[in-house]
PDB file of C-alpha atoms in Angstrom:
ATOM      1  CA  MET A   1      11.510   3.889  21.780  1.00  0.00           C
ATOM      2  CA  ARG A   2       9.122   3.061  18.953  1.00  0.00           C
ATOM      3  CA  PHE A   3       5.616   4.408  18.848  1.00  0.00           C
ATOM      4  CA  SER A   4       2.602   2.116  18.905  1.00  0.00           C
ATOM      5  CA  THR A   5       0.784   2.581  15.607  1.00  0.00           C
ATOM      6  CA  VAL A   6      -2.473   1.404  17.127  1.00  0.00           C
ATOM      7  CA  SER A   7      -2.330   4.334  19.539  1.00  0.00           C
ATOM      8  CA  VAL A   8      -2.115   6.967  16.845  1.00  0.00           C
ATOM      9  CA  LEU A   9      -4.862   5.282  14.850  1.00  0.00           C
ATOM     10  CA  ALA A  10      -7.101   5.280  17.879  1.00  0.00           C
ATOM     11  CA  ALA A  11      -6.278   8.914  18.533  1.00  0.00           C
ATOM     12  CA  LEU A  12      -7.056   9.813  14.948  1.00  0.00           C
ATOM     13  CA  SER A  13     -10.321   7.803  14.980  1.00  0.00           C
ATOM     14  CA  PHE A  14      -9.082   5.761  12.039  1.00  0.00           C
ATOM     15  CA  VAL A  15     -11.911   4.472   9.848  1.00  0.00           C
ATOM     16  CA  ALA A  16     -11.103   2.940   6.463  1.00  0.00           C
ATOM     17  CA  PRO A  17     -13.244   4.205   3.578  1.00  0.00           C
ATOM     18  CA  SER A  18     -15.164   1.953   1.285  1.00  0.00           C
ATOM     19  CA  PHE A  19     -14.142   1.837  -2.355  1.00  0.00           C
ATOM     20  CA  GLY A  20     -16.700  -0.055  -4.380  1.00  0.00           C
ATOM     21  CA  ALA A  21     -15.323  -1.666  -7.511  1.00  0.00           C
ATOM     22  CA  PRO A  22     -17.343  -0.339 -10.440  1.00  0.00           C
ATOM     23  CA  GLN A  23     -18.870  -2.750 -12.865  1.00  0.00           C
ATOM     24  CA  THR A  24     -16.784  -3.150 -15.983  1.00  0.00           C
ATOM     25  CA  SER A  25     -16.628  -5.379 -19.007  1.00  0.00           C
ATOM     26  CA  SER A  26     -13.841  -7.909 -19.480  1.00  0.00           C
ATOM     27  CA  LEU A  27     -10.610  -6.589 -20.948  1.00  0.00           C
ATOM     28  CA  GLY A  28     -10.765  -9.489 -23.350  1.00  0.00           C
ATOM     29  CA  ARG A  29      -7.130 -10.511 -22.888  1.00  0.00           C
ATOM     30  CA  LYS A  30      -5.787 -11.568 -19.511  1.00  0.00           C
ATOM     31  CA  GLY A  31      -2.344 -10.448 -20.619  1.00  0.00           C
ATOM     32  CA  SER A  32      -3.653  -6.886 -20.718  1.00  0.00           C
ATOM     33  CA  LEU A  33      -5.071  -7.311 -17.233  1.00  0.00           C
ATOM     34  CA  PHE A  34      -1.716  -8.316 -15.763  1.00  0.00           C
ATOM     35  CA  ALA A  35       0.248  -5.787 -17.801  1.00  0.00           C
ATOM     36  CA  THR A  36      -2.006  -2.941 -16.715  1.00  0.00           C
ATOM     37  CA  THR A  37      -1.983  -4.021 -13.081  1.00  0.00           C
ATOM     38  CA  HIS A  38       1.797  -4.275 -13.065  1.00  0.00           C
ATOM     39  CA  THR A  39       2.232  -0.876 -14.715  1.00  0.00           C
ATOM     40  CA  VAL A  40      -0.067   0.816 -12.205  1.00  0.00           C
ATOM     41  CA  VAL A  41       1.656  -0.749  -9.201  1.00  0.00           C
ATOM     42  CA  SER A  42       5.145  -0.054 -10.580  1.00  0.00           C
ATOM     43  CA  ASP A  43       4.289   3.598 -11.229  1.00  0.00           C
ATOM     44  CA  LEU A  44       2.916   3.850  -7.701  1.00  0.00           C
ATOM     45  CA  GLN A  45       6.121   2.337  -6.321  1.00  0.00           C
ATOM     46  CA  SER A  46       8.236   4.971  -8.071  1.00  0.00           C
ATOM     47  CA  SER A  47       6.113   7.790  -6.672  1.00  0.00           C
ATOM     48  CA  VAL A  48       6.064   6.353  -3.165  1.00  0.00           C
ATOM     49  CA  ILE A  49       9.827   5.797  -3.091  1.00  0.00           C
ATOM     50  CA  ALA A  50      10.450   9.456  -3.929  1.00  0.00           C
ATOM     51  CA  ASP A  51       8.116  10.707  -1.202  1.00  0.00           C
ATOM     52  CA  VAL A  52       9.290   8.192   1.394  1.00  0.00           C
ATOM     53  CA  ASP A  53      12.917   9.135   0.769  1.00  0.00           C
ATOM     54  CA  SER A  54      12.019  12.800   1.165  1.00  0.00           C
ATOM     55  CA  ILE A  55      10.246  12.103   4.470  1.00  0.00           C
ATOM     56  CA  ALA A  56      13.191  10.060   5.717  1.00  0.00           C
ATOM     57  CA  ASP A  57      15.561  12.938   4.976  1.00  0.00           C
ATOM     58  CA  LEU A  58      13.329  15.390   6.808  1.00  0.00           C
ATOM     59  CA  VAL A  59      12.961  13.161   9.865  1.00  0.00           C
ATOM     60  CA  ALA A  60      16.711  12.540   9.980  1.00  0.00           C
ATOM     61  CA  GLY A  61      17.506  16.261   9.983  1.00  0.00           C
ATOM     62  CA  GLU A  62      16.829  18.979  12.521  1.00  0.00           C
ATOM     63  CA  VAL A  63      13.311  18.382  13.786  1.00  0.00           C
ATOM     64  CA  THR A  64      11.314  21.572  14.256  1.00  0.00           C
ATOM     65  CA  ASP A  65       7.865  22.667  13.191  1.00  0.00           C
ATOM     66  CA  VAL A  66       9.522  24.204  10.116  1.00  0.00           C
ATOM     67  CA  ILE A  67       9.538  20.762   8.462  1.00  0.00           C
ATOM     68  CA  VAL A  68       5.805  20.212   8.964  1.00  0.00           C
ATOM     69  CA  PRO A  69       4.680  21.727   5.622  1.00  0.00           C
ATOM     70  CA  ASP A  70       7.172  19.582   3.687  1.00  0.00           C
ATOM     71  CA  LEU A  71       6.170  16.452   5.596  1.00  0.00           C
ATOM     72  CA  ALA A  72       2.507  17.228   4.976  1.00  0.00           C
ATOM     73  CA  THR A  73       3.159  17.683   1.254  1.00  0.00           C
ATOM     74  CA  ASP A  74       4.988  14.357   0.994  1.00  0.00           C
ATOM     75  CA  LEU A  75       2.218  12.512   2.848  1.00  0.00           C
ATOM     76  CA  GLU A  76      -0.416  14.197   0.681  1.00  0.00           C
ATOM     77  CA  ASP A  77       1.507  13.170  -2.418  1.00  0.00           C
ATOM     78  CA  ILE A  78       1.529   9.535  -1.262  1.00  0.00           C
ATOM     79  CA  ALA A  79      -2.236   9.639  -0.759  1.00  0.00           C
ATOM     80  CA  LYS A  80      -2.764  11.248  -4.175  1.00  0.00           C
ATOM     81  CA  SER A  81      -0.566   8.622  -5.834  1.00  0.00           C
ATOM     82  CA  ILE A  82      -2.619   5.825  -4.289  1.00  0.00           C
ATOM     83  CA  GLU A  83      -5.871   7.491  -5.329  1.00  0.00           C
ATOM     84  CA  THR A  84      -4.573   7.861  -8.877  1.00  0.00           C
ATOM     85  CA  ALA A  85      -3.604   4.189  -8.954  1.00  0.00           C
ATOM     86  CA  LEU A  86      -7.053   3.153  -7.739  1.00  0.00           C
ATOM     87  CA  VAL A  87      -8.765   4.914 -10.649  1.00  0.00           C
ATOM     88  CA  THR A  88      -7.248   2.339 -13.013  1.00  0.00           C
ATOM     89  CA  LEU A  89      -6.634  -0.534 -10.629  1.00  0.00           C
ATOM     90  CA  VAL A  90     -10.128  -1.166  -9.298  1.00  0.00           C
ATOM     91  CA  PRO A  91     -11.924  -1.603 -12.661  1.00  0.00           C
ATOM     92  CA  THR A  92      -8.965  -3.467 -14.148  1.00  0.00           C
ATOM     93  CA  VAL A  93      -8.820  -6.247 -11.570  1.00  0.00           C
ATOM     94  CA  ALA A  94     -12.585  -6.739 -11.755  1.00  0.00           C
ATOM     95  CA  THR A  95     -11.856  -8.808 -14.874  1.00  0.00           C
ATOM     96  CA  SER A  96     -12.392 -12.577 -14.764  1.00  0.00           C
ATOM     97  CA  VAL A  97      -9.330 -14.773 -14.210  1.00  0.00           C
ATOM     98  CA  ILE A  98     -10.914 -18.052 -15.276  1.00  0.00           C
ATOM     99  CA  GLY A  99      -8.691 -20.405 -17.263  1.00  0.00           C
ATOM    100  CA  LEU A 100      -5.284 -19.035 -16.387  1.00  0.00           C
ATOM    101  CA  VAL A 101      -2.139 -20.896 -17.348  1.00  0.00           C
ATOM    102  CA  LEU A 102       1.080 -21.137 -15.361  1.00  0.00           C
ATOM    103  CA  GLY A 103       2.844 -18.399 -17.317  1.00  0.00           C
ATOM    104  CA  GLU A 104       0.025 -15.989 -16.526  1.00  0.00           C
ATOM    105  CA  VAL A 105       0.191 -16.878 -12.842  1.00  0.00           C
ATOM    106  CA  GLY A 106       3.915 -16.170 -12.877  1.00  0.00           C
ATOM    107  CA  SER A 107       3.396 -12.753 -14.437  1.00  0.00           C
ATOM    108  CA  LEU A 108       1.362 -11.722 -11.417  1.00  0.00           C
ATOM    109  CA  LEU A 109       4.036 -12.592  -8.852  1.00  0.00           C
ATOM    110  CA  GLN A 110       6.284  -9.613  -9.604  1.00  0.00           C
ATOM    111  CA  THR A 111       3.321  -7.254  -9.298  1.00  0.00           C
ATOM    112  CA  VAL A 112       2.404  -8.632  -5.889  1.00  0.00           C
ATOM    113  CA  GLU A 113       6.024  -8.393  -4.711  1.00  0.00           C
ATOM    114  CA  THR A 114       6.079  -4.758  -5.869  1.00  0.00           C
ATOM    115  CA  LEU A 115       2.843  -4.112  -3.985  1.00  0.00           C
ATOM    116  CA  LYS A 116       4.417  -5.599  -0.864  1.00  0.00           C
ATOM    117  CA  ASP A 117       7.333  -3.187  -1.208  1.00  0.00           C
ATOM    118  CA  VAL A 118       4.973  -0.217  -1.592  1.00  0.00           C
ATOM    119  CA  VAL A 119       2.913  -1.128   1.475  1.00  0.00           C
ATOM    120  CA  SER A 120       6.016  -1.863   3.561  1.00  0.00           C
ATOM    121  CA  ARG A 121       7.626   1.472   2.695  1.00  0.00           C
ATOM    122  CA  ILE A 122       4.483   3.405   3.565  1.00  0.00           C
ATOM    123  CA  VAL A 123       3.906   1.641   6.884  1.00  0.00           C
ATOM    124  CA  ASP A 124       7.566   1.988   7.866  1.00  0.00           C
ATOM    125  CA  VAL A 125       7.751   5.705   7.092  1.00  0.00           C
ATOM    126  CA  VAL A 126       4.508   6.422   8.948  1.00  0.00           C
ATOM    127  CA  ASP A 127       5.913   4.540  11.923  1.00  0.00           C
ATOM    128  CA  ASP A 128       9.099   6.621  11.657  1.00  0.00           C
ATOM    129  CA  VAL A 129       7.108   9.852  11.613  1.00  0.00           C
ATOM    130  CA  VAL A 130       4.791   8.893  14.442  1.00  0.00           C
ATOM    131  CA  GLY A 131       7.495   7.321  16.572  1.00  0.00           C
ATOM    132  CA  GLY A 132      10.440   9.532  15.721  1.00  0.00           C
ATOM    133  CA  LEU A 133       9.002  13.022  15.955  1.00  0.00           C
ATOM    134  CA  PRO A 134       7.793  15.026  18.960  1.00  0.00           C
ATOM    135  CA  GLN A 135       4.093  14.498  19.490  1.00  0.00           C
ATOM    136  CA  ASP A 136       3.290  18.177  19.046  1.00  0.00           C
ATOM    137  CA  ILE A 137       4.639  17.905  15.485  1.00  0.00           C
ATOM    138  CA  VAL A 138       2.849  14.609  14.871  1.00  0.00           C
ATOM    139  CA  ALA A 139      -0.373  16.298  15.987  1.00  0.00           C
ATOM    140  CA  LEU A 140      -0.012  18.759  13.127  1.00  0.00           C
ATOM    141  CA  LEU A 141       0.107  15.865  10.648  1.00  0.00           C
ATOM    142  CA  THR A 142      -2.821  13.789  11.886  1.00  0.00           C
ATOM    143  CA  THR A 143      -4.992  14.465   8.830  1.00  0.00           C
ATOM    144  CA  GLU A 144      -2.276  13.547   6.341  1.00  0.00           C
ATOM    145  CA  ILE A 145      -1.241  10.425   8.277  1.00  0.00           C
ATOM    146  CA  THR A 146      -4.833   9.227   8.559  1.00  0.00           C
ATOM    147  CA  ASN A 147      -5.513   9.824   4.860  1.00  0.00           C
ATOM    148  CA  VAL A 148      -2.529   7.681   3.875  1.00  0.00           C
ATOM    149  CA  LEU A 149      -3.381   4.838   6.248  1.00  0.00           C
ATOM    150  CA  GLN A 150      -7.023   4.833   5.176  1.00  0.00           C
ATOM    151  CA  LEU A 151      -5.987   4.156   1.582  1.00  0.00           C
ATOM    152  CA  LEU A 152      -3.885   1.064   2.263  1.00  0.00           C
ATOM    153  CA  ASP A 153      -6.759  -1.398   2.450  1.00  0.00           C
ATOM    154  CA  PRO A 154      -8.506  -0.057  -0.694  1.00  0.00           C
ATOM    155  CA  LEU A 155      -5.157  -0.310  -2.488  1.00  0.00           C
ATOM    156  CA  VAL A 156      -4.414  -3.867  -1.433  1.00  0.00           C
ATOM    157  CA  SER A 157      -7.870  -5.442  -1.446  1.00  0.00           C
ATOM    158  CA  PRO A 158      -8.555  -5.625  -5.210  1.00  0.00           C
ATOM    159  CA  ILE A 159      -5.155  -7.128  -5.975  1.00  0.00           C
ATOM    160  CA  LEU A 160      -5.394  -9.661  -3.168  1.00  0.00           C
ATOM    161  CA  THR A 161      -8.839 -10.632  -4.446  1.00  0.00           C
ATOM    162  CA  LEU A 162      -7.326 -11.155  -7.886  1.00  0.00           C
ATOM    163  CA  VAL A 163      -4.519 -13.250  -6.420  1.00  0.00           C
ATOM    164  CA  ASP A 164      -6.964 -15.342  -4.407  1.00  0.00           C
ATOM    165  CA  GLY A 165      -8.804 -16.154  -7.624  1.00  0.00           C
ATOM    166  CA  VAL A 166      -5.565 -17.134  -9.331  1.00  0.00           C
ATOM    167  CA  VAL A 167      -4.255 -19.259  -6.472  1.00  0.00           C
ATOM    168  CA  SER A 168      -7.591 -21.049  -6.094  1.00  0.00           C
ATOM    169  CA  GLN A 169      -7.217 -22.370  -9.659  1.00  0.00           C
ATOM    170  CA  ALA A 170      -3.617 -23.502  -9.277  1.00  0.00           C
ATOM    171  CA  GLU A 171      -2.446 -27.008  -8.511  1.00  0.00           C
ATOM    172  CA  PRO A 172      -1.383 -27.527  -4.875  1.00  0.00           C
ATOM    173  CA  THR A 173       2.168 -28.261  -6.085  1.00  0.00           C
ATOM    174  CA  ASP A 174       2.421 -25.087  -8.180  1.00  0.00           C
ATOM    175  CA  SER A 175       5.511 -23.323  -6.794  1.00  0.00           C
ATOM    176  CA  VAL A 176       4.585 -19.945  -8.304  1.00  0.00           C
ATOM    177  CA  ALA A 177       1.145 -20.056  -6.716  1.00  0.00           C
ATOM    178  CA  THR A 178       2.804 -20.979  -3.420  1.00  0.00           C
ATOM    179  CA  LEU A 179       5.046 -17.917  -3.683  1.00  0.00           C
ATOM    180  CA  LEU A 180       2.018 -15.773  -4.474  1.00  0.00           C
ATOM    181  CA  ALA A 181       0.219 -17.042  -1.396  1.00  0.00           C
ATOM    182  CA  ALA A 182       3.283 -16.429   0.779  1.00  0.00           C
ATOM    183  CA  THR A 183       3.676 -12.866  -0.494  1.00  0.00           C
ATOM    184  CA  VAL A 184       0.006 -12.194   0.160  1.00  0.00           C
ATOM    185  CA  ALA A 185       0.489 -13.452   3.717  1.00  0.00           C
ATOM    186  CA  ASP A 186       3.398 -11.029   4.111  1.00  0.00           C
ATOM    187  CA  ILE A 187       1.284  -8.113   2.899  1.00  0.00           C
ATOM    188  CA  LYS A 188      -1.517  -9.009   5.301  1.00  0.00           C
ATOM    189  CA  ALA A 189       0.997  -9.150   8.166  1.00  0.00           C
ATOM    190  CA  ILE A 190       2.302  -5.683   7.265  1.00  0.00           C
ATOM    191  CA  LEU A 191      -1.237  -4.318   7.215  1.00  0.00           C
ATOM    192  CA  ALA A 192      -1.964  -5.989  10.551  1.00  0.00           C
ATOM    193  CA  SER A 193       0.943  -4.062  12.062  1.00  0.00           C
ATOM    194  CA  VAL A 194      -0.917  -0.839  11.330  1.00  0.00           C
ATOM    195  CA  VAL A 195      -3.711  -1.773  13.720  1.00  0.00           C
ATOM    196  CA  ALA A 196      -1.618  -3.694  16.241  1.00  0.00           C
ATOM    197  CA  PRO A 197       1.151  -2.460  18.560  1.00  0.00           C
ATOM    198  CA  VAL A 198       4.581  -2.472  16.900  1.00  0.00           C
ATOM    199  CA  GLY A 199       6.488  -1.270  19.933  1.00  0.00           C
ATOM    200  CA  GLN A 200       6.175   0.402  23.268  1.00  0.00           C
ATOM    201  CA  VAL A 201       4.901   3.947  23.557  1.00  0.00           C
TER     202      VAL A 201
END
């Protein structure tokens, strides 16, 4: 029986924080913008995969309160990795995207697909923890779970804003822009599952 994510969020009084994008000057070269964004998201993916795999192993083993410290550490590491990514990501994507060409649009697609993978892995593992562990153990992890979930929107928002700017300049028949828009829709659907029931309690 899967746990309803909306229930745990309500119980934890989930409130997303506000991350204001600082003012920054243009990077000068859009290639640097996309390269930096991709590097940050790829590095985040590597960190998240390691922690998610560790959590999955813990949840699959013997479930007692002995595993709580390790679970808490993995969840804290995910939150720290996102926070580290935001330090570079937020000012980077504040750069103008006016006058992009098709090749530059295409270079963004892989980054957005990587972001989708990151968000999906995090949401899935939180669902596994919340739905797969006894509630007395979940109660010991409420702070760490909330911290991770609170960071998802700040992580996704600046990149989706960048993508929106790119797609708005593309021709309606641009297949790469269409793929970008579809991937963004997928990410939004994954995020929506965090605040909507994903199963029966």
